mmCIF file of C-alpha atoms and ligand atoms in Angstrom:
data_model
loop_
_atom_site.group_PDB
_atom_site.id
_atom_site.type_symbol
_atom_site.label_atom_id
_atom_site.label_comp_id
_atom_site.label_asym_id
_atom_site.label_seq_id
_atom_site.Cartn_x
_atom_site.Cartn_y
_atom_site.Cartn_z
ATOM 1 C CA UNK A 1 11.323 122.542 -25.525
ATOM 2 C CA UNK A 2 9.171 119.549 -25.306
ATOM 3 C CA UNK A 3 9.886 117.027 -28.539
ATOM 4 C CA UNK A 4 7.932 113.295 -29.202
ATOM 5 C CA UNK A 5 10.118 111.218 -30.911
ATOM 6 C CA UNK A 6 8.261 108.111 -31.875
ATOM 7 C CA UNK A 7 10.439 105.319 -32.800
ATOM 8 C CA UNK A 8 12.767 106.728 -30.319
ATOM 9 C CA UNK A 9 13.490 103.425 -28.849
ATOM 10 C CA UNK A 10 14.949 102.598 -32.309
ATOM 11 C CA UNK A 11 18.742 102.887 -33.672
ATOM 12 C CA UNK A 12 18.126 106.430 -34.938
ATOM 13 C CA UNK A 13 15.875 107.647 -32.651
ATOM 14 C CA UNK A 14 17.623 106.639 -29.363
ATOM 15 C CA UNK A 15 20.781 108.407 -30.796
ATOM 16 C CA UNK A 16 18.164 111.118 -31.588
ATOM 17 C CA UNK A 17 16.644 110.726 -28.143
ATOM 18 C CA UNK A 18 20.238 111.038 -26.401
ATOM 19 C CA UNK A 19 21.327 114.488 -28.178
ATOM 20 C CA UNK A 20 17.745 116.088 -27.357
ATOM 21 C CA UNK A 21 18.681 115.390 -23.580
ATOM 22 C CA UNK A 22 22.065 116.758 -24.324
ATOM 23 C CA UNK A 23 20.593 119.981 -25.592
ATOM 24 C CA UNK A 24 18.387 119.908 -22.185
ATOM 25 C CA UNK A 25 14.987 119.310 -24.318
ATOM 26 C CA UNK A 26 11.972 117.615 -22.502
ATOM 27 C CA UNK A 27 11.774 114.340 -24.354
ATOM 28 C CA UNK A 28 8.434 111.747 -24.985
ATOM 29 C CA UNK A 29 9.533 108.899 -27.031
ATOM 30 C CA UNK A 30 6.742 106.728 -28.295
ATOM 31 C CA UNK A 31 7.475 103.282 -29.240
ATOM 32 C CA UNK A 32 6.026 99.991 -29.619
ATOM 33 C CA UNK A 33 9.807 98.211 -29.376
ATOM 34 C CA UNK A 34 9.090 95.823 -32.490
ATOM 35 C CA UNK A 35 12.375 96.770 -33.416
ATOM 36 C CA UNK A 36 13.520 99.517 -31.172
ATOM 37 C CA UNK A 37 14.891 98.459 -27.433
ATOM 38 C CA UNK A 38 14.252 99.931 -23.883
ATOM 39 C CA UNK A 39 18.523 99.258 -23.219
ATOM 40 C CA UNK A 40 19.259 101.537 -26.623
ATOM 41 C CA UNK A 41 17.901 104.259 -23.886
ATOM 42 C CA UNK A 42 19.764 103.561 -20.906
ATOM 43 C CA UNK A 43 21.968 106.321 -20.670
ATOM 44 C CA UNK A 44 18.394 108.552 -20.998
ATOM 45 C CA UNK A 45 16.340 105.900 -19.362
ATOM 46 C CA UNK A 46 15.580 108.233 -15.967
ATOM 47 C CA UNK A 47 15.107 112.083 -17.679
ATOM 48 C CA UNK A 48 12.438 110.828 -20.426
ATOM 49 C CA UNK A 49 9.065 109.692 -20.734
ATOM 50 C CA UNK A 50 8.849 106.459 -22.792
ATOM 51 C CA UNK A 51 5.475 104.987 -23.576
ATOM 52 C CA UNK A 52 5.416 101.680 -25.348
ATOM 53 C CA UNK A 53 2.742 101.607 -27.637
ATOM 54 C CA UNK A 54 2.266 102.013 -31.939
ATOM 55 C CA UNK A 55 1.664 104.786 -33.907
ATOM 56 C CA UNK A 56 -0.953 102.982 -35.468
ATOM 57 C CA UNK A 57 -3.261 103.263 -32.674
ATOM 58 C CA UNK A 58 -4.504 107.083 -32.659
ATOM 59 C CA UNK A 59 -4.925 107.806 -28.660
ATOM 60 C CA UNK A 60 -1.437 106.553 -27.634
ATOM 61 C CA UNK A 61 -0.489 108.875 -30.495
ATOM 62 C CA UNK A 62 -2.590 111.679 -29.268
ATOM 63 C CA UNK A 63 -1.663 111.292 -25.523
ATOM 64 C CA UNK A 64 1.974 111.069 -26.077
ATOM 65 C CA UNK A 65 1.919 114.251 -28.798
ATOM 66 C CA UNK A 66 0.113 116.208 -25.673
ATOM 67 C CA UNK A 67 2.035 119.222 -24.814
ATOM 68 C CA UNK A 68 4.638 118.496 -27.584
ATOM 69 C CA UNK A 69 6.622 121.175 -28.745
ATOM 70 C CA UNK A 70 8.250 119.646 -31.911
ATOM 71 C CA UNK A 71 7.632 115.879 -33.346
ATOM 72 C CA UNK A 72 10.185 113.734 -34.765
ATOM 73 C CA UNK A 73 8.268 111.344 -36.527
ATOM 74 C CA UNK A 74 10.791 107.805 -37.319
ATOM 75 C CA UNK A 75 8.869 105.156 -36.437
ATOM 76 C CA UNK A 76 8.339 102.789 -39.176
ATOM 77 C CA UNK A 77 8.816 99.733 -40.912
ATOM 78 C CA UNK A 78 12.064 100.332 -42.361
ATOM 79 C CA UNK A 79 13.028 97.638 -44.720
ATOM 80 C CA UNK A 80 12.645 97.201 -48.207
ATOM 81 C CA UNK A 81 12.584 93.479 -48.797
ATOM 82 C CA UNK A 82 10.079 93.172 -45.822
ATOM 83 C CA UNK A 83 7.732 95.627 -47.940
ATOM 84 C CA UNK A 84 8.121 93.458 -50.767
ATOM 85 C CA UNK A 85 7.329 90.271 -49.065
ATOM 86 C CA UNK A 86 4.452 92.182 -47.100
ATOM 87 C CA UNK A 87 3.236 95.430 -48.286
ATOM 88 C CA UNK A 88 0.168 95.747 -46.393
ATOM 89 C CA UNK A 89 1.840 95.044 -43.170
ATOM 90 C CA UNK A 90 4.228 97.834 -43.980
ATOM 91 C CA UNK A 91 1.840 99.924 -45.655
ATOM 92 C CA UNK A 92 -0.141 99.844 -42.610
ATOM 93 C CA UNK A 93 2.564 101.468 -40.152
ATOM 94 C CA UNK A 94 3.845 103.487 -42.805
ATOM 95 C CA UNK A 95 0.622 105.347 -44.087
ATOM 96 C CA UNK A 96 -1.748 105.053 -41.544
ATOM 97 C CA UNK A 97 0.911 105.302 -38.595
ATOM 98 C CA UNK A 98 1.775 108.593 -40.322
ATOM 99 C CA UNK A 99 -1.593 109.701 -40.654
ATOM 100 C CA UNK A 100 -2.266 109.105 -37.150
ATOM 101 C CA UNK A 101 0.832 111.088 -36.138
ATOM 102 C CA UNK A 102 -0.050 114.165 -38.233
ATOM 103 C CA UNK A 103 -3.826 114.314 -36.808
ATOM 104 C CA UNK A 104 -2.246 114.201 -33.177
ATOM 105 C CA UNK A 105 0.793 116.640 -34.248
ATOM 106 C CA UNK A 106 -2.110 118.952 -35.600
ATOM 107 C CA UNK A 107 -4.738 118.641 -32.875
ATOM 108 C CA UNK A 108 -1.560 119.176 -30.426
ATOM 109 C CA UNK A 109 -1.090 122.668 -32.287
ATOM 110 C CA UNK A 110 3.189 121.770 -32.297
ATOM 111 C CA UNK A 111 5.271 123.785 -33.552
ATOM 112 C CA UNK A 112 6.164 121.596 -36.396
ATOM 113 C CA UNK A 113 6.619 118.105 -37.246
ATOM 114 C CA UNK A 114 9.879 116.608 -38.980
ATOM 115 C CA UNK A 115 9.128 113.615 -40.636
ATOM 116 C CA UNK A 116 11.931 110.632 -41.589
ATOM 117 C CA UNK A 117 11.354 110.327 -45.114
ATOM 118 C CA UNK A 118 13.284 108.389 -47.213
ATOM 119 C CA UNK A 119 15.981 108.348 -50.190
ATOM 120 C CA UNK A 120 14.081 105.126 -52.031
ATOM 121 C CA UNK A 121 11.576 107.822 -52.942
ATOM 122 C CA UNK A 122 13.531 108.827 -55.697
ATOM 123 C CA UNK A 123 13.965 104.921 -56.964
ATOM 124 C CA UNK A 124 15.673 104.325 -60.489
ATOM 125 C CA UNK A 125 16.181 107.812 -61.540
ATOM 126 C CA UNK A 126 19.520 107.490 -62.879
ATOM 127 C CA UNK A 127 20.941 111.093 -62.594
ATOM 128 C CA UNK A 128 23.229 111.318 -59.560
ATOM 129 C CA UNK A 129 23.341 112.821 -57.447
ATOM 130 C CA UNK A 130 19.752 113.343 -56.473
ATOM 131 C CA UNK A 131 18.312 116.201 -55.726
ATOM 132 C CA UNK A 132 14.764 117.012 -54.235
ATOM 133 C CA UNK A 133 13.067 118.708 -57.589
ATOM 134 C CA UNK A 134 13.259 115.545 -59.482
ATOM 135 C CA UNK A 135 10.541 113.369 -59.544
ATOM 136 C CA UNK A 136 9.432 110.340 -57.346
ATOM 137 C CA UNK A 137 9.368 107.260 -58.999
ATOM 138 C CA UNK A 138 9.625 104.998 -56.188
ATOM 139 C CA UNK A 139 10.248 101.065 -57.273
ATOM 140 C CA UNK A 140 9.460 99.095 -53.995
ATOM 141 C CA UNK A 141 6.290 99.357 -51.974
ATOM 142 C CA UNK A 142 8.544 100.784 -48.657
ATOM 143 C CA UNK A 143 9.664 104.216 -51.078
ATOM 144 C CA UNK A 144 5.318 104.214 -52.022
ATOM 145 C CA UNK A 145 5.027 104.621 -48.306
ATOM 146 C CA UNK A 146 7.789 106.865 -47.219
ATOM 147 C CA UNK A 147 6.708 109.292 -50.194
ATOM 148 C CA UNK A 148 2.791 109.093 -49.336
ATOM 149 C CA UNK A 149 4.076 110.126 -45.642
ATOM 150 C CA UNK A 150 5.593 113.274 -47.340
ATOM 151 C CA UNK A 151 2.735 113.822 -49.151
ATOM 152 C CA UNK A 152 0.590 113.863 -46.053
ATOM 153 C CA UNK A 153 2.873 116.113 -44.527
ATOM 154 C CA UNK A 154 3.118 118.559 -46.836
ATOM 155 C CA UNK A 155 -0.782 118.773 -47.327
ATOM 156 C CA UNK A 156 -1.401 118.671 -43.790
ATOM 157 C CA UNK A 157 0.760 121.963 -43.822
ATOM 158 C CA UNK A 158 -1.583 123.532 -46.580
ATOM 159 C CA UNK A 159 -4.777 122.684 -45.621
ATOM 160 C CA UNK A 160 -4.686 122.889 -41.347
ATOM 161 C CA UNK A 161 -1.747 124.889 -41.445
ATOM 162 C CA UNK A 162 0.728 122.077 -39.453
ATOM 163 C CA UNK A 163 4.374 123.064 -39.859
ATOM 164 C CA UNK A 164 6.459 120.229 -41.579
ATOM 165 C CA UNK A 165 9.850 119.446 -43.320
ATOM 166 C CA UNK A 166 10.721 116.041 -44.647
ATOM 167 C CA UNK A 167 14.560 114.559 -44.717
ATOM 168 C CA UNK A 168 15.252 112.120 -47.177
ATOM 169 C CA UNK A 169 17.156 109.395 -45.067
ATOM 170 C CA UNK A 170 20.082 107.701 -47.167
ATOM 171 C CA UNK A 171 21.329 104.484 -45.710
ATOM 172 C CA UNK A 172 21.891 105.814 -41.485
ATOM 173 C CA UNK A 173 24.918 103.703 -40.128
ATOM 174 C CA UNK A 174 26.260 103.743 -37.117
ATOM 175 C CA UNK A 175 26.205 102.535 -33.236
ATOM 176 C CA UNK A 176 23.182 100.859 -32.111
ATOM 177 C CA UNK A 177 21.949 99.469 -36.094
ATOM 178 C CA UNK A 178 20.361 96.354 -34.930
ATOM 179 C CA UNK A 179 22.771 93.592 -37.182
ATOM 180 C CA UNK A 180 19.909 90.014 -35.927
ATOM 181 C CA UNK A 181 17.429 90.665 -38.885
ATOM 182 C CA UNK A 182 17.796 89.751 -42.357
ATOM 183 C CA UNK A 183 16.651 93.293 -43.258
ATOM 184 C CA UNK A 184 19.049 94.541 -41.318
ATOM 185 C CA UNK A 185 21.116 97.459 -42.898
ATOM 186 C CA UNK A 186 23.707 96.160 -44.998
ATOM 187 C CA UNK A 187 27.123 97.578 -42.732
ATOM 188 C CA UNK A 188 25.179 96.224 -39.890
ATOM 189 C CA UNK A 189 25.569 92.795 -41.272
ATOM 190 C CA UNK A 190 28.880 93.099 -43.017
ATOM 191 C CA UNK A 191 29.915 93.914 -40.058
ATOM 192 C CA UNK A 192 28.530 91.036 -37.963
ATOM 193 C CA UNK A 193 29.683 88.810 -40.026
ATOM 194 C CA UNK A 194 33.044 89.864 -39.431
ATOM 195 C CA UNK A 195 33.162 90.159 -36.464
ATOM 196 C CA UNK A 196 31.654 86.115 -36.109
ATOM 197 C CA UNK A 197 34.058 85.082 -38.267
ATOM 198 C CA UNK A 198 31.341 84.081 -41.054
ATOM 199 C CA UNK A 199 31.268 85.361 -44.709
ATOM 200 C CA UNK A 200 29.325 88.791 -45.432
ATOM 201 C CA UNK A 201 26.563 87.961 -47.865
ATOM 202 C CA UNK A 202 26.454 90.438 -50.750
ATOM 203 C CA UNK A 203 23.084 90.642 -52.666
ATOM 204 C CA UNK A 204 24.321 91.396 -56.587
ATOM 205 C CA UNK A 205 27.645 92.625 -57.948
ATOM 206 C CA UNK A 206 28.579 94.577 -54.754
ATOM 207 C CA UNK A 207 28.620 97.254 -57.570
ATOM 208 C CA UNK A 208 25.634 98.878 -55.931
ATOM 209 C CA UNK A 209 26.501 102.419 -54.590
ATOM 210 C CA UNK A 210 24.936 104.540 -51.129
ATOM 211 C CA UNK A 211 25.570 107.607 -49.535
ATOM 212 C CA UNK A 212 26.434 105.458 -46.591
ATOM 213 C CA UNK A 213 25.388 108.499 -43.440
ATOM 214 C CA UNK A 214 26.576 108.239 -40.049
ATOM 215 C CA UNK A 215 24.219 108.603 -37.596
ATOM 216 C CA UNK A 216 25.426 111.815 -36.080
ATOM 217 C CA UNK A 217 24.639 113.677 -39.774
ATOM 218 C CA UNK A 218 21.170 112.357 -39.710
ATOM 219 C CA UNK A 219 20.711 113.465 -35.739
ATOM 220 C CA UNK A 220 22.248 117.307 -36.561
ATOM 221 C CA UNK A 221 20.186 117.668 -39.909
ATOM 222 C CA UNK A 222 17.016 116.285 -38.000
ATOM 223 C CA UNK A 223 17.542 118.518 -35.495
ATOM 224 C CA UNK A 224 18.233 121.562 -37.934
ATOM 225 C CA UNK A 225 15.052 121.026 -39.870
ATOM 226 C CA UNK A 226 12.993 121.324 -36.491
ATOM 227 C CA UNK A 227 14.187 124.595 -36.213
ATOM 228 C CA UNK A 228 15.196 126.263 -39.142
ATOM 229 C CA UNK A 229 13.463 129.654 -40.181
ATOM 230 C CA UNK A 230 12.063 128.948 -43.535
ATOM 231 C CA UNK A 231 12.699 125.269 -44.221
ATOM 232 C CA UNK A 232 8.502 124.215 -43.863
ATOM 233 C CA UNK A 233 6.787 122.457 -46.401
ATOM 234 C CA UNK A 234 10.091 121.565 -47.896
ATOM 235 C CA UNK A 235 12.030 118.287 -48.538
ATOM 236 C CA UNK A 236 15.502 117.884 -47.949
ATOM 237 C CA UNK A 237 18.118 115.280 -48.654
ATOM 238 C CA UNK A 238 19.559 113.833 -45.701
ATOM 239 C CA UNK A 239 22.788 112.252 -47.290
ATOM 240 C CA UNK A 240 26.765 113.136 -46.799
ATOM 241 C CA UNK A 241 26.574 113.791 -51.123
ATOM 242 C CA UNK A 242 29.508 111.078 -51.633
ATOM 243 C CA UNK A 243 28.891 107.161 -52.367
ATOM 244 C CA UNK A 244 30.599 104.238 -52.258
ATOM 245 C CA UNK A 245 30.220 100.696 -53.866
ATOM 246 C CA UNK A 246 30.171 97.788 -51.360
ATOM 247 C CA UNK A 247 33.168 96.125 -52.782
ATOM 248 C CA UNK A 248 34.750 99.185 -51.317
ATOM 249 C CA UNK A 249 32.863 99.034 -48.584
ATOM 250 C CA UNK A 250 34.485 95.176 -47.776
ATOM 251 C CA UNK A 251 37.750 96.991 -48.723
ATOM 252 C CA UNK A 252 37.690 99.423 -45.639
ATOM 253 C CA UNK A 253 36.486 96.790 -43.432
ATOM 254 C CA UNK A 254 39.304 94.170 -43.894
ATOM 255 C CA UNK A 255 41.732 97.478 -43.097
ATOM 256 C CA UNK A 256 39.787 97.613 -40.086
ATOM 257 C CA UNK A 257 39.358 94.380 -38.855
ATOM 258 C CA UNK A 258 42.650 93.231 -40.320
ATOM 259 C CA UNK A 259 41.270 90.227 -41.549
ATOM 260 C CA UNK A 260 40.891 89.169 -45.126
ATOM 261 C CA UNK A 261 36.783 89.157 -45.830
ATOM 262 C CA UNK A 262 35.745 86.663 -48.752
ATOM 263 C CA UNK A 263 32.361 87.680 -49.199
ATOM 264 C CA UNK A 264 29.638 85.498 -50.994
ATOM 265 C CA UNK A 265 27.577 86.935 -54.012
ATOM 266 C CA UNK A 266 23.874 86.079 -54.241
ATOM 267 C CA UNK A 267 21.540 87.062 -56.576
ATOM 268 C CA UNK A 268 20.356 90.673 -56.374
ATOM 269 C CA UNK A 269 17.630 91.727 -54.135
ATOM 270 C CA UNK A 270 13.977 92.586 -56.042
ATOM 271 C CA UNK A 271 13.029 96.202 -55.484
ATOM 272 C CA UNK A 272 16.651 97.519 -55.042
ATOM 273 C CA UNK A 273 17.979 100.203 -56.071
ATOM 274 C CA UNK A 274 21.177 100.566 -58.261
ATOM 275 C CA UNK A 275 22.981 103.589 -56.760
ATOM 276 C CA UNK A 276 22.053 106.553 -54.296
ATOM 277 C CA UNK A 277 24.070 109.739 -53.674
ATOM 278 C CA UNK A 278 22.444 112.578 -52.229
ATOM 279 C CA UNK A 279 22.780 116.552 -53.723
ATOM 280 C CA UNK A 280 22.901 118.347 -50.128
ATOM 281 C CA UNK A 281 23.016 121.298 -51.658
ATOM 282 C CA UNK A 282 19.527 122.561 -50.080
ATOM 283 C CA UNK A 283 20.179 120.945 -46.797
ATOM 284 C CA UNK A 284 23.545 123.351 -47.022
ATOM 285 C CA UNK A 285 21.459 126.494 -47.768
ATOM 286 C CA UNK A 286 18.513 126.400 -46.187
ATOM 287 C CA UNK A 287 19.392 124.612 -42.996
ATOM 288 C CA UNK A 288 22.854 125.142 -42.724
ATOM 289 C CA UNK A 289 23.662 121.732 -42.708
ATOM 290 C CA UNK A 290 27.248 120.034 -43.349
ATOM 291 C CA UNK A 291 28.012 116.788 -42.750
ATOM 292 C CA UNK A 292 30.310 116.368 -39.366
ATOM 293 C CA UNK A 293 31.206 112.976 -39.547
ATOM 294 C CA UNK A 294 32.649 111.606 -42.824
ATOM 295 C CA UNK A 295 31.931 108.150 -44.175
ATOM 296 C CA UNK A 296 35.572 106.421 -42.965
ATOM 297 C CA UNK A 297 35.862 107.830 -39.750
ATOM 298 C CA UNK A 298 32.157 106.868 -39.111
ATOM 299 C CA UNK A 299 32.868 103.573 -40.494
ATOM 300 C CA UNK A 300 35.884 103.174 -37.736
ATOM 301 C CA UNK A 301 33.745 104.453 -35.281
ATOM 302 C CA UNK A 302 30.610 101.912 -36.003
ATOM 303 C CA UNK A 303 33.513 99.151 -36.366
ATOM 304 C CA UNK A 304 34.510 99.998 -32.795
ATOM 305 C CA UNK A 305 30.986 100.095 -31.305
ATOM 306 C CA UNK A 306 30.248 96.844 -32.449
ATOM 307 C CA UNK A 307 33.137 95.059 -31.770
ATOM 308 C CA UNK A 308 32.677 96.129 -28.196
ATOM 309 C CA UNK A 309 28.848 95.354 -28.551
ATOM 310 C CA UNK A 310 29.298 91.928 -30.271
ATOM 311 C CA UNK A 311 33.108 90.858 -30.227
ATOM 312 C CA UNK A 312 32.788 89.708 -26.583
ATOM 313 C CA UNK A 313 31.738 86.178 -27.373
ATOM 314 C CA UNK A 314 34.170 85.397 -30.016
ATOM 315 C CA UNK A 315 36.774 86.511 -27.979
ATOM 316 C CA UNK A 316 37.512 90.049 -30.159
HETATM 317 C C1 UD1 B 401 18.114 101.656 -46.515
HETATM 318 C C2 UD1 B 401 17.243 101.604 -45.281
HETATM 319 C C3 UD1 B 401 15.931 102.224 -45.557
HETATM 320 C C4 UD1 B 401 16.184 103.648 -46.000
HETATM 321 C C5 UD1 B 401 17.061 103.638 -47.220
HETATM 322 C C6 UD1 B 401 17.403 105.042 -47.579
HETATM 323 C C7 UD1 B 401 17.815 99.808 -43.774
HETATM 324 C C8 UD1 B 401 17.547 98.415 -43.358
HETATM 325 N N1 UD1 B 401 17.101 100.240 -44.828
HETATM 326 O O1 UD1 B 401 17.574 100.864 -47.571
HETATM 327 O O2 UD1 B 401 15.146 102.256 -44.393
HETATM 328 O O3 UD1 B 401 14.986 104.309 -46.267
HETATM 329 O O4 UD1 B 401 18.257 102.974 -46.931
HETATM 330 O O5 UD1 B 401 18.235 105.080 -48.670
HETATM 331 O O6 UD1 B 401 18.613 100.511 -43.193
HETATM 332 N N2 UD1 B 401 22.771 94.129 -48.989
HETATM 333 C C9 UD1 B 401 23.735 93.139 -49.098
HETATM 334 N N3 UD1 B 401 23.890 92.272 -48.069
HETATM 335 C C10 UD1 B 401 23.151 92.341 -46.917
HETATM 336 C C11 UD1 B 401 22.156 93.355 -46.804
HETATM 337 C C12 UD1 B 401 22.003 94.221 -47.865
HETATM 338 O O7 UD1 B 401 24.424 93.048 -50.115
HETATM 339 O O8 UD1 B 401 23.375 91.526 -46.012
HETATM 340 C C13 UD1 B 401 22.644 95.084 -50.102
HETATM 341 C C14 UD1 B 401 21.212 95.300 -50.556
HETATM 342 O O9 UD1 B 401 20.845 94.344 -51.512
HETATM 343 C C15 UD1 B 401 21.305 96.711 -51.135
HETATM 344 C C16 UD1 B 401 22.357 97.394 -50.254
HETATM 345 O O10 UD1 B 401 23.085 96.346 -49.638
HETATM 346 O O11 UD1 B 401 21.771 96.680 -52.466
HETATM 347 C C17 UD1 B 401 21.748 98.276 -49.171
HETATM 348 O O12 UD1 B 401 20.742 97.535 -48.502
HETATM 349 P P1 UD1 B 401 20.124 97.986 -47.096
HETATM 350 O O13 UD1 B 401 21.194 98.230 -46.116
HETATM 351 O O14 UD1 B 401 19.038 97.031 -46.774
HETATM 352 O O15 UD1 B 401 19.573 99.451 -47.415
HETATM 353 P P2 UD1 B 401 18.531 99.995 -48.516
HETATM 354 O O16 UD1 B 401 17.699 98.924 -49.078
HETATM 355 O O17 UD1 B 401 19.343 100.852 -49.429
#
């Protein structure tokens, strides 16, 4: 099979991009590299097609969705505090990006698309865990855009008759989670900071709870929800269904690094949410999905990664 993966060049979707090959899939990745890197393919670099260029600009969408089987649709603007500081710029990639994909996916005739939707949908609801018949309410302009994108999918499913199924990301960890940015993810830069000897910066209480995912659950339920009889038009979590606080978080990490980590408490980030936890319950019976990697083992895993990735300097 023949699968675009745009934002493949990206943490997820190289690690996406990598077990595609694995399987012996024909794989496009379109990306414009404003976050995602040509080296995050290297192990792929000679058996795939990579074009460099946005989603946001419809004929490098169309040309690369040409003869696509399946499209994994992750590129995007992924931070939340970047959408609050600049909504249009995210709102642009997000929505219109998305739109652009779906016209190509359609005109392409694939088989379906699987779009990267997100957990921040569900904002402030405070039931946990959440599960996919409660209703939106996201509470930063990012969620808006990762719901709109499910929106789109779902009515580009009704009204041109495009196959689609949206997973709800929850916090992806793992190998390859770009640390640099300040809207990095958060075990990205705990983990950094470690690692450099400086103090993790904790935004609030550290009381805040995620279903912290490791990347290999995202990659298998992605995967799953390109193929599964039955599972279009629907949304599924894309969680492991547990959570954990980040206090605990820093807990696990001075095991690891056998260090003792003093964090430093700022004031809480605007348009965070409190606590996440996905209900997987769907993803279990419709997909088949289980998570394969739990949350400490893919914690020591990501520990090791980076400090072979980023301990060299310091010595560790
Ligand atoms: C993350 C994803 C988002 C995804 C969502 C799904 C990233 C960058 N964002 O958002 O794309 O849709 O999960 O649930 O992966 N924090 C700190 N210190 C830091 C950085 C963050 O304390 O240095 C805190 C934040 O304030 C927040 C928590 O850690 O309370 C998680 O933040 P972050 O990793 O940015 O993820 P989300 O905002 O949950």
């Amino acid at each position: 099979m023949r699968y675009l993966v745009t934002g493949g060049a990206g943490f997820i979707g190289s690690n996406m991009v990598d077990e595609l090959v694995r399987r012996g899939h024909k794989v496009v990745v379109l990306d414009d590299l404003s976050a995602g890197k040509e080296s995050n393919l290297a192990d792929v670099r000679s058996k795939i097609d990579l074009r460099v260029g946005s989603i946001t600009d419809l004929a490098a969408v169309q040309s690369a969705c040409h003869g696509a089987d399946y499209v994994i649709h992750l590129a995007a603007r992924t931070s939340v505090p970047r959408s609050v500081q600049d909504p249009i710029g995210t709102n642009f990639v997000n929505i219109d990006g998305t739109l652009n994909v779906l016209v190509a996916a359609r005109d392409a005739k694939v088989r379906r698309i699987v779009f990267a939707a997100s957990s921040s949908a569900y904002g402030e609801t405070p039931t946990l865990p959440k599960t996919e018949t409660m209703p939106a309410d996201p509470i930063s302009p990012y969620g808006i855009t990762k719901y709109v994108g499910e929106l789109y999918a779902k009515v580009f499913g009704r009204v041109y008759g495009l196959e689609n199924a949206c997973v709800r990301y929850f916090n992806v960890f793992g190998p390859r989670q770009d640390p640099s940015s300040q809207y990095s993810g958060v075990l990205s830069r705990f983990m950094l900071a470690v690692i450099e000897g400086q103090q993790p910066v904790v935004f609030g209480d550290g009381e805040q709870s995620r279903d912290f995912t490791f990347i290999e659950n995202i990659v298998d339920e992605t995967l799953r929800a390109c193929e599964a009889r039955g599972a279009s038009g629907m949304v599924f979590n894309g969680g492991t269904g547990a959570r954990i606080t980040l206090n605990q978080v820093l807990k696990l990490l001075e095991k690891l690094s056998g260090k003792k980590i003093q964090a430093k408490y700022d004031p809480p980030r605007t348009g965070d949410i409190r606590d996440s936890q996905a209900d997987i319950s769907l993803a279990e019976k419709v997909l088949g999905y289980q998570p394969l990697v739990h949350f400490e083992e893919g914690l020591q895993r990501t520990w090791e990664w980076y400090k072979g990735a980023y301990g060299k300097k310091q010595g560790g």
